[in-house]
């Protein structure tokens, strides 16, 4: 098993053991690519959502939020292009009977060449030390150049095939590159076929095409169809944005890698309506804003990178992803898309209703362009969990597992621990919790040794533990222990709320934006 698989397995085990994420319907052996969030997972997820929502709607007076229904009129999905074009190109290996996305097979194949380049560069860096000129090395080393040429070749052919919907060409590329099924090890591939990712169901009791409705595959369309409702009722002037969080559903074929790719997941999307012609400027603006939102969390900066799309979605004129270094390598975390007037224009056509903005300053009426930011809440959860998880060797030779979750997002902010279960210490602990619980999510724990209790809190990422001992009854002071440094300090009970608040307040994150 590779290191990457090991790390993901460890995370999955930890997430289950400590009540973050469970396999859905586990007692029935689970339902693939569907997960439930446990007590700490639900808190962490809420906190991430709240951070996103506040960053969008509180910090920008020209962005408002909505909460649209999951079910929408079926014509929405014709207008949006999802009925005709929301497809994945699939290919099966005849020996293993495993099904793959043809484009993912090719991307993983290119990633292997990229790995070679990185390894070669790292080796040279170690060899030459300070004298190493990385830029020159990448531009001249024959092994690097050869690998880069292979990547460019595959990328070029793949782009051409995808754009032309040339499924035969896509398959030929897989054959020419001698890509093998990781399970059977053979290149015995079927034809490539297109597969629509939307889940369909019947509305009411009548069946037939007219009553087929879909579970929304993105939250964005609920925003587009409400464009005029929101613009008018909230008296918005262009440029303005509409934000929404909510469930989306996709019948993903290759649904692996835990909560990274699920069939039911949650999106946090914002559509920003702008004047046609200004899209490039807003594209850059939202790229900067969104990466700042991620960076404010304080996770290592080299976990993020931008990746421009090689195949643009059916609605976009420019698009990139913010990729994150997940345990499986760099993968898409968030998309930033310049969607032009594709959606509003099509909804005008299909609904027969005008979806225009009248600019009172220029006396012009136009269909606005749209700049979209779209992030998966579950992917963001996985990003935080994977960056936060650490098995740390302590000075005394022991080991602890600690989740260094950004304090403002931690599920529990403070644990209150009476040293023993008698002599009035539990009562004192409860009284402290009563004082804190309106501001912070608190937990009471009096079971096992204090060391074990600290470990339990470390494992769920609690930023502070407060210990009540016999002295507390005399001096109204407690020992406060900080998660990351494990430093302990004696402080007055009256100071606790301020100390905890300073560290865990979400305003600390929002002020950086
Ligand atoms: N409205 C645009 C849109 O939906 P997308 O790139 O298909 O764009 C946006 O999805 C984000 O939603 C992705 O960057 C990812 O974080 C998340 N996402 C997409 N499919 C997902 C899945 N099957 N499971 C979990 N998250 C997913």
Coordinates of C-alpha atoms and ligand atoms in Angstrom, one line a residue:
X1 CA 0.0 0.0 0.0
X2 CA 1.4 3.4 -0.9
X3 CA 2.0 6.2 1.7
X4 CA -0.8 8.1 0.2
X5 CA -3.3 5.3 0.6
X6 CA -2.0 4.7 4.1
X7 CA -2.5 8.3 5.1
X8 CA -6.0 8.4 3.7
X9 CA -6.9 5.1 5.5
X10 CA -5.5 6.6 8.8
X11 CA -7.7 9.7 8.3
X12 CA -10.8 7.6 7.5
X13 CA -10.2 5.5 10.6
X14 CA -9.6 8.6 12.8
X15 CA -12.7 10.4 11.4
X16 CA -14.8 7.3 12.3
X17 CA -13.3 6.6 15.7
X18 CA -13.7 10.2 16.9
X19 CA -17.2 10.9 15.5
X20 CA -16.4 13.1 12.4
X21 CA -17.5 11.0 9.5
X22 CA -19.3 7.6 9.2
X23 CA -20.1 5.5 6.2
X24 CA -23.8 6.0 5.3
X25 CA -26.0 3.0 6.3
X26 CA -23.0 1.3 7.8
X27 CA -25.1 -1.4 9.6
X28 CA -26.2 -2.5 6.1
X29 CA -22.6 -2.6 4.9
X30 CA -22.8 1.0 3.7
X31 CA -23.9 2.8 0.5
X32 CA -20.9 3.7 -1.6
X33 CA -19.8 7.3 -2.0
X34 CA -22.3 8.5 0.6
X35 CA -21.3 9.6 4.1
X36 CA -22.8 10.8 7.3
X37 CA -21.3 13.4 9.6
X38 CA -21.0 12.6 13.3
X39 CA -21.2 14.9 16.3
X40 CA -17.8 16.6 15.7
X41 CA -18.0 16.4 12.0
X42 CA -21.3 18.2 12.0
X43 CA -19.8 21.0 14.1
X44 CA -16.7 21.3 11.9
X45 CA -18.9 21.4 8.8
X46 CA -21.2 24.1 10.2
X47 CA -18.2 26.2 11.2
X48 CA -16.7 26.0 7.7
X49 CA -20.0 26.9 6.2
X50 CA -20.4 29.8 8.6
X51 CA -16.9 31.0 7.7
X52 CA -17.7 31.0 4.0
X53 CA -21.1 32.5 4.5
X54 CA -19.8 35.4 6.6
X55 CA -16.9 36.0 4.2
X56 CA -19.4 36.3 1.3
X57 CA -22.5 38.0 2.8
X58 CA -21.2 39.9 5.8
X59 CA -18.0 41.3 4.4
X60 CA -19.5 42.3 1.0
X61 CA -22.5 44.6 1.1
X62 CA -23.2 43.7 -2.5
X63 CA -23.5 40.0 -1.9
X64 CA -26.7 38.5 -0.5
X65 CA -27.6 34.9 0.3
X66 CA -30.6 32.6 -0.7
X67 CA -31.7 29.1 0.0
X68 CA -33.4 27.6 -3.1
X69 CA -35.1 24.2 -3.4
X70 CA -33.2 21.1 -4.5
X71 CA -36.0 20.2 -7.0
X72 CA -36.4 22.6 -9.9
X73 CA -38.5 22.7 -13.1
X74 CA -37.1 20.0 -15.5
X75 CA -36.6 22.7 -18.2
X76 CA -34.0 24.3 -16.0
X77 CA -31.6 21.5 -16.7
X78 CA -32.2 21.6 -20.4
X79 CA -31.5 25.3 -20.4
X80 CA -28.4 24.9 -18.3
X81 CA -27.0 22.3 -20.7
X82 CA -26.9 19.5 -18.1
X83 CA -29.4 17.2 -19.9
X84 CA -27.3 17.2 -23.0
X85 CA -23.8 17.9 -21.8
X86 CA -23.3 16.9 -18.2
X87 CA -21.5 13.7 -19.1
X88 CA -18.4 11.8 -18.2
X89 CA -16.6 9.8 -20.8
X90 CA -16.4 6.2 -19.4
X91 CA -14.3 3.3 -20.3
X92 CA -14.3 -0.3 -18.9
X93 CA -11.5 -2.7 -18.5
X94 CA -12.8 -6.0 -19.9
X95 CA -10.6 -8.1 -17.6
X96 CA -11.2 -6.5 -14.2
X97 CA -14.7 -5.2 -15.2
X98 CA -13.7 -1.9 -13.5
X99 CA -15.1 1.3 -14.9
X100 CA -13.0 4.5 -15.2
X101 CA -13.4 8.0 -16.5
X102 CA -11.3 8.2 -19.6
X103 CA -10.1 11.7 -18.8
X104 CA -9.1 10.8 -15.3
X105 CA -7.0 7.8 -16.5
X106 CA -5.2 10.3 -18.8
X107 CA -4.8 12.9 -16.1
X108 CA -3.3 10.3 -13.7
X109 CA -1.0 9.1 -16.4
X110 CA 0.2 12.7 -16.9
X111 CA 0.6 13.1 -13.1
X112 CA 3.1 10.2 -13.2
X113 CA 5.3 12.2 -15.6
X114 CA 4.9 15.3 -13.4
X115 CA 6.1 13.2 -10.4
X116 CA 9.2 12.2 -12.4
X117 CA 9.9 15.8 -13.0
X118 CA 9.5 16.7 -9.4
X119 CA 11.7 13.8 -8.2
X120 CA 14.4 14.6 -10.7
X121 CA 14.4 18.3 -9.6
X122 CA 14.5 17.3 -5.9
X123 CA 17.4 15.0 -6.5
X124 CA 19.4 17.8 -8.2
X125 CA 18.4 20.3 -5.5
X126 CA 19.9 18.0 -2.9
X127 CA 23.0 17.3 -4.9
X128 CA 23.8 20.9 -5.8
X129 CA 22.6 22.7 -2.6
X130 CA 22.7 26.5 -2.6
X131 CA 24.3 26.6 -6.1
X132 CA 21.2 25.0 -7.6
X133 CA 19.3 27.1 -10.2
X134 CA 15.9 25.4 -10.4
X135 CA 14.5 27.4 -13.3
X136 CA 17.6 26.7 -15.5
X137 CA 17.5 23.0 -14.5
X138 CA 13.8 22.6 -15.4
X139 CA 14.5 24.4 -18.8
X140 CA 17.5 22.3 -19.8
X141 CA 17.7 18.9 -18.1
X142 CA 17.0 16.3 -20.8
X143 CA 15.0 13.9 -18.5
X144 CA 12.8 16.8 -17.4
X145 CA 12.3 18.0 -20.9
X146 CA 11.4 14.5 -22.2
X147 CA 8.8 14.1 -19.4
X148 CA 7.4 17.6 -20.1
X149 CA 7.1 16.8 -23.8
X150 CA 5.1 13.6 -23.0
X151 CA 2.8 15.6 -20.8
X152 CA 2.3 18.3 -23.4
X153 CA 1.6 15.7 -26.1
X154 CA -1.0 13.8 -24.1
X155 CA -2.6 17.1 -22.9
X156 CA -2.9 18.4 -26.4
X157 CA -4.5 15.3 -27.8
X158 CA -6.8 14.9 -24.9
X159 CA -8.0 18.6 -25.2
X160 CA -8.7 18.2 -28.9
X161 CA -10.6 14.9 -28.4
X162 CA -12.7 16.2 -25.5
X163 CA -13.5 19.4 -27.3
X164 CA -14.6 17.6 -30.4
X165 CA -16.4 14.9 -28.3
X166 CA -14.2 12.5 -30.2
X167 CA -14.6 9.3 -28.0
X168 CA -12.7 7.1 -30.5
X169 CA -9.8 9.5 -30.3
X170 CA -9.9 9.5 -26.6
X171 CA -9.7 5.7 -26.5
X172 CA -6.9 5.7 -29.0
X173 CA -4.9 8.0 -26.8
X174 CA -5.3 5.6 -23.9
X175 CA -4.1 2.7 -26.1
X176 CA -1.2 4.7 -27.6
X177 CA 0.0 5.7 -24.1
X178 CA -0.2 2.0 -23.1
X179 CA -2.3 2.9 -20.0
X180 CA -3.2 -0.2 -18.1
X181 CA -6.0 -0.9 -15.6
X182 CA -4.4 -0.7 -12.1
X183 CA -6.5 -3.8 -11.0
X184 CA -6.0 -6.3 -13.9
X185 CA -2.8 -4.7 -15.3
X186 CA -4.1 -5.1 -18.8
X187 CA -4.9 -2.6 -21.6
X188 CA -8.0 -4.6 -22.7
X189 CA -10.4 -1.6 -22.9
X190 CA -14.0 -1.2 -24.2
X191 CA -15.1 1.7 -26.3
X192 CA -15.5 5.1 -24.5
X193 CA -19.2 6.1 -23.8
X194 CA -20.8 9.2 -22.5
X195 CA -22.8 8.8 -19.2
X196 CA -25.1 11.5 -17.8
X197 CA -24.4 12.3 -14.1
X198 CA -27.8 13.6 -13.1
X199 CA -30.1 11.5 -10.8
X200 CA -33.6 11.5 -12.2
X201 CA -36.8 10.7 -10.4
X202 CA -40.6 11.0 -11.0
X203 CA -42.7 13.9 -9.8
X204 CA -46.0 12.8 -8.3
X205 CA -47.7 9.6 -9.4
X206 CA -47.7 10.0 -13.2
X207 CA -44.7 8.6 -14.9
X208 CA -43.3 9.6 -18.3
X209 CA -40.8 12.0 -19.6
X210 CA -42.9 15.1 -18.8
X211 CA -42.8 14.2 -15.1
X212 CA -39.1 13.4 -14.8
X213 CA -37.3 15.7 -12.5
X214 CA -33.7 15.8 -11.4
X215 CA -31.9 16.1 -8.1
X216 CA -29.9 19.3 -8.7
X217 CA -26.3 18.6 -9.8
X218 CA -25.2 22.1 -8.7
X219 CA -26.7 24.8 -6.6
X220 CA -25.9 27.5 -9.1
X221 CA -29.1 27.2 -11.1
X222 CA -31.2 28.0 -8.1
X223 CA -29.4 31.3 -8.1
X224 CA -29.8 32.0 -11.9
X225 CA -33.5 31.4 -11.9
X226 CA -33.9 33.8 -9.0
X227 CA -31.7 36.5 -10.5
X228 CA -34.5 39.0 -11.0
X229 CA -36.4 38.2 -7.8
X230 CA -33.3 38.9 -5.8
X231 CA -32.1 41.9 -7.8
X232 CA -35.5 43.6 -7.4
X233 CA -36.4 42.6 -3.8
X234 CA -33.0 43.3 -2.4
X235 CA -32.6 46.4 -4.7
X236 CA -29.2 45.2 -5.9
X237 CA -27.1 47.1 -8.4
X238 CA -24.6 45.5 -10.7
X239 CA -22.0 44.3 -9.8
X240 CA -23.6 42.2 -7.2
X241 CA -23.5 38.6 -6.0
X242 CA -25.8 35.9 -4.8
X243 CA -24.5 33.2 -2.4
X244 CA -25.9 29.8 -1.6
X245 CA -24.9 26.7 0.2
X246 CA -26.7 23.4 -0.2
X247 CA -26.8 19.8 -1.3
X248 CA -26.0 18.7 -4.8
X249 CA -26.2 15.2 -6.3
X250 CA -24.2 13.5 -9.0
X251 CA -24.1 9.9 -10.1
X252 CA -20.4 9.8 -10.0
X253 CA -18.9 6.7 -11.7
X254 CA -15.5 6.8 -10.1
X255 CA -16.6 7.7 -6.6
X256 CA -13.6 6.8 -4.5
X257 CA -11.4 8.6 -2.0
X258 CA -13.7 9.1 0.9
X259 CA -15.5 12.4 1.0
X260 CA -13.5 13.8 -1.9
X261 CA -16.0 12.5 -4.5
X262 CA -19.5 11.7 -3.3
X263 CA -22.8 11.1 -4.9
X264 CA -24.5 13.5 -2.4
X265 CA -22.5 16.4 -1.3
X266 CA -22.7 20.0 -0.4
X267 CA -21.6 23.1 -2.4
X268 CA -21.0 26.7 -1.4
X269 CA -21.5 28.7 -4.5
X270 CA -21.5 32.4 -5.3
X271 CA -22.6 33.9 -8.6
X272 CA -21.4 37.4 -9.2
X273 CA -23.4 39.4 -11.8
X274 CA -21.3 41.8 -13.9
X275 CA -21.4 44.0 -16.9
X276 CA -20.3 42.2 -20.1
X277 CA -16.7 43.0 -21.0
X278 CA -15.6 43.2 -17.3
X279 CA -15.2 39.5 -16.8
X280 CA -11.4 39.3 -17.0
X281 CA -11.0 41.9 -14.2
X282 CA -13.6 40.2 -12.0
X283 CA -12.0 36.8 -12.7
X284 CA -8.7 38.0 -11.3
X285 CA -10.5 39.7 -8.4
X286 CA -12.2 36.6 -7.3
X287 CA -9.1 34.5 -7.7
X288 CA -7.3 36.8 -5.3
X289 CA -10.3 36.9 -2.9
X290 CA -10.8 33.2 -2.7
X291 CA -7.1 32.2 -2.2
X292 CA -7.0 34.8 0.6
X293 CA -10.0 33.1 2.2
X294 CA -8.1 29.8 2.2
X295 CA -4.8 31.3 3.3
X296 CA -6.4 33.1 6.3
X297 CA -6.9 29.6 7.8
X298 CA -3.1 29.4 8.4
X299 CA -2.6 26.0 6.8
X300 CA 0.8 25.7 5.1
X301 CA 0.7 27.9 2.0
X302 CA 2.4 25.2 -0.2
X303 CA -0.8 23.1 0.1
X304 CA -2.5 25.4 -2.5
X305 CA -2.0 26.0 -6.2
X306 CA -4.0 27.3 -9.1
X307 CA -4.7 25.1 -12.1
X308 CA -6.1 26.5 -15.3
X309 CA -8.7 24.2 -17.0
X310 CA -7.6 22.6 -20.2
X311 CA -11.1 21.6 -21.2
X312 CA -13.6 24.4 -20.4
X313 CA -17.0 23.4 -19.2
X314 CA -19.9 24.0 -21.6
X315 CA -20.7 27.3 -19.9
X316 CA -17.3 28.9 -19.3
X317 CA -14.9 31.3 -21.2
X318 CA -12.2 31.1 -18.5
X319 CA -11.9 28.7 -15.6
X320 CA -9.4 27.6 -13.0
X321 CA -9.3 25.5 -9.9
X322 CA -7.7 26.1 -6.6
X323 CA -6.1 22.8 -5.9
X324 CA -5.2 21.4 -2.5
X325 CA -2.6 18.9 -1.5
X326 CA -4.9 16.1 -0.3
X327 CA -3.5 12.8 0.9
X328 CA -4.0 11.6 -2.7
X329 CA -1.9 14.5 -4.1
X330 CA -2.9 17.9 -5.5
X331 CA -6.7 17.8 -6.5
X332 CA -9.4 20.3 -7.2
X333 CA -10.9 22.0 -4.1
X334 CA -12.6 25.0 -5.6
X335 CA -13.6 26.2 -9.1
X336 CA -13.6 29.8 -10.3
X337 CA -15.5 30.1 -13.6
X338 CA -16.2 33.0 -15.9
X339 CA -19.7 31.8 -17.1
X340 CA -20.4 34.6 -19.5
X341 CA -24.2 35.1 -20.2
X342 CA -24.6 31.4 -20.9
X343 CA -27.0 30.6 -18.0
X344 CA -29.1 33.8 -17.9
X345 CA -29.2 33.9 -21.7
X346 CA -30.4 30.3 -22.0
X347 CA -33.0 30.7 -19.2
X348 CA -34.3 33.7 -21.2
X349 CA -34.6 31.5 -24.3
X350 CA -36.2 28.5 -22.6
X351 CA -38.5 30.4 -20.2
X352 CA -39.5 33.2 -22.6
X353 CA -39.0 35.6 -19.7
X354 CA -36.6 38.6 -19.8
X355 CA -33.7 38.2 -17.5
X356 CA -32.1 41.6 -18.0
X357 CA -30.6 44.3 -15.9
X358 CA -31.5 47.9 -16.6
X359 CA -28.5 50.2 -15.9
X360 CA -30.1 53.5 -14.9
X361 CA -26.8 55.4 -15.3
X362 CA -26.2 54.4 -18.9
X363 CA -29.9 53.7 -19.8
X364 CA -28.8 50.3 -21.2
X365 CA -30.5 47.0 -20.6
X366 CA -28.4 43.8 -20.9
X367 CA -28.1 40.2 -19.8
X368 CA -25.4 40.3 -17.2
X369 CA -22.2 38.1 -17.3
X370 CA -21.5 35.9 -14.4
X371 CA -18.4 35.1 -12.4
X372 CA -18.8 32.1 -10.2
X373 CA -16.9 30.7 -7.2
X374 CA -17.8 27.2 -6.3
X375 CA -16.4 25.1 -3.5
X376 CA -17.4 21.7 -2.2
X377 CA -18.0 21.9 1.6
X378 CA -17.1 18.2 2.0
X379 CA -13.8 18.7 0.1
X380 CA -13.0 21.7 2.3
X381 CA -13.7 19.5 5.3
X382 CA -11.3 16.9 4.0
X383 CA -8.7 19.5 3.2
X384 CA -8.8 20.8 6.8
X385 CA -8.8 17.3 8.3
X386 CA -5.9 16.1 6.3
X387 CA -3.8 19.2 6.9
X388 CA -4.7 19.2 10.6
X389 CA -3.9 15.5 11.4
X390 CA -0.6 15.0 13.0
X391 CA 1.1 12.1 14.8
X392 CA 3.5 13.9 17.0
X393 CA 6.4 12.5 18.9
X394 CA 6.7 14.2 22.3
X395 CA 9.9 15.0 24.2
X396 CA 9.1 12.2 26.8
X397 CA 9.1 9.6 24.0
X398 CA 5.3 9.3 23.9
X399 CA 3.2 10.0 20.9
X400 CA 0.0 11.9 20.5
X401 CA -2.5 12.4 17.7
X402 CA -3.4 16.0 17.4
X403 CA -5.8 17.7 15.0
X404 CA -4.5 21.2 14.5
X405 CA -7.8 22.4 13.1
X406 CA -7.8 26.3 12.8
X407 CA -9.1 27.3 16.2
X408 CA -12.1 29.2 14.9
X409 CA -13.4 26.1 13.1
X410 CA -12.7 23.5 15.9
X411 CA -15.8 21.5 16.8
X412 CA -15.3 22.0 20.6
X413 CA -13.5 25.2 21.7
X414 CA -12.9 24.3 25.3
X415 CA -13.0 21.2 27.5
X416 CA -13.5 21.6 31.2
X417 CA -11.9 18.8 33.3
X418 CA -12.3 18.4 37.0
X419 CA -9.1 16.6 38.3
X420 CA -11.2 14.2 40.3
X421 CA -14.9 13.3 40.4
X422 CA -15.6 14.5 44.0
X423 CA -14.9 17.2 46.6
X424 CA -17.0 19.8 44.7
X425 CA -14.7 19.8 41.6
X426 CA -17.4 18.6 39.2
X427 CA -19.8 21.3 40.4
X428 CA -17.2 23.9 39.9
X429 CA -16.5 22.7 36.4
X430 CA -20.2 22.8 35.5
X431 CA -20.4 26.3 36.9
X432 CA -17.5 27.3 34.6
X433 CA -19.2 25.7 31.6
X434 CA -22.4 27.6 32.4
X435 CA -20.4 30.8 32.2
X436 CA -18.8 29.9 28.9
X437 CA -21.4 27.9 26.9
X438 CA -23.3 30.9 25.5
X439 CA -20.1 32.0 23.7
X440 CA -18.2 28.7 23.1
X441 CA -18.9 25.1 22.4
X442 CA -17.8 23.4 25.6
X443 CA -17.3 19.8 26.7
X444 CA -17.3 18.4 30.2
X445 CA -15.1 15.3 30.8
X446 CA -14.3 13.6 34.2
X447 CA -13.4 10.1 33.0
X448 CA -9.9 8.6 33.1
X449 CA -6.6 10.2 33.9
X450 CA -6.1 13.9 33.0
X451 CA -3.4 12.8 30.5
X452 CA -5.9 10.5 28.7
X453 CA -8.5 13.3 28.7
X454 CA -6.0 15.7 27.1
X455 CA -5.3 13.1 24.4
X456 CA -9.0 12.8 23.7
X457 CA -9.3 16.5 23.2
X458 CA -6.2 16.7 21.1
X459 CA -7.7 14.0 18.8
X460 CA -10.8 16.1 18.1
X461 CA -8.8 19.4 17.9
X462 CA -10.0 21.2 21.0
X463 CA -7.9 24.4 21.3
X464 CA -8.1 24.6 25.1
X465 CA -8.5 22.4 28.1
X466 CA -9.2 23.8 31.5
X467 CA -8.4 21.7 34.6
X468 CA -10.1 22.3 37.9
X469 CA -8.2 21.2 41.0
X470 CA -8.6 21.6 44.7
X471 CA -6.8 24.9 44.6
X472 CA -9.4 26.2 42.3
X473 CA -11.9 26.2 45.1
X474 CA -9.7 28.6 47.1
X475 CA -8.2 30.9 44.5
X476 CA -10.7 30.8 41.6
X477 CA -7.9 30.0 39.2
X478 CA -7.6 27.1 36.8
X479 CA -4.9 25.5 34.6
X480 CA -5.4 26.3 31.0
X481 CA -3.6 24.1 28.4
X482 CA -3.2 25.1 24.8
X483 CA -3.5 22.3 22.2
X484 CA -0.6 23.0 19.9
X485 CA 2.1 24.0 22.3
X486 CA 0.7 21.9 25.2
X487 CA 1.8 24.9 27.4
X488 CA 0.0 25.2 30.7
X489 CA -0.7 28.3 32.5
X490 CA -2.5 29.2 35.8
X491 CA -5.2 31.8 35.1
X492 CA -8.2 33.4 37.0
X493 CA -11.5 31.9 35.9
X494 CA -12.7 35.4 35.1
X495 CA -9.9 35.5 32.4
X496 CA -10.8 32.2 30.7
X497 CA -13.5 33.6 28.4
X498 CA -11.3 36.3 27.1
X499 CA -8.3 34.0 26.5
X500 CA -10.3 31.4 24.7
X501 CA -12.3 34.1 22.8
X502 CA -9.1 35.8 21.5
X503 CA -8.0 32.6 19.9
X504 CA -11.2 31.0 18.6
X505 CA -13.2 34.0 17.5
X506 CA -14.1 33.8 13.8
X507 CA -13.6 37.5 13.5
X508 CA -9.8 36.8 13.6
X509 CA -10.2 35.0 10.3
X510 CA -12.6 37.5 8.7
X511 CA -10.4 40.5 9.6
X512 CA -7.6 39.1 7.4
X513 CA -9.9 39.2 4.3
Ligands
LIG1 N1 -21.5 25.3 -10.4 C1 -20.2 24.9 -10.9 C2 -19.9 23.6 -10.5 O1 -20.7 22.8 -9.9 P1 -17.9 21.9 -10.4 O2 -16.4 22.1 -10.6 O3 -18.6 20.8 -11.0 O4 -18.6 23.3 -10.7 C3 -17.7 22.7 -7.9 O5 -18.1 21.7 -8.8 C4 -17.1 22.1 -6.6 O6 -18.0 21.2 -6.0 C5 -15.8 21.3 -6.9 O7 -14.7 22.2 -6.9 C6 -15.8 20.4 -5.7 O8 -15.2 21.1 -4.6 C7 -17.2 20.2 -5.4 N2 -17.6 18.9 -6.0 C8 -18.0 18.6 -7.3 N3 -18.3 17.3 -7.4 C9 -18.2 16.7 -6.2 C10 -18.4 15.4 -5.6 N4 -18.8 14.4 -6.4 N5 -18.2 15.2 -4.3 C11 -17.7 16.2 -3.5 N6 -17.5 17.5 -4.0 C12 -17.8 17.7 -5.2

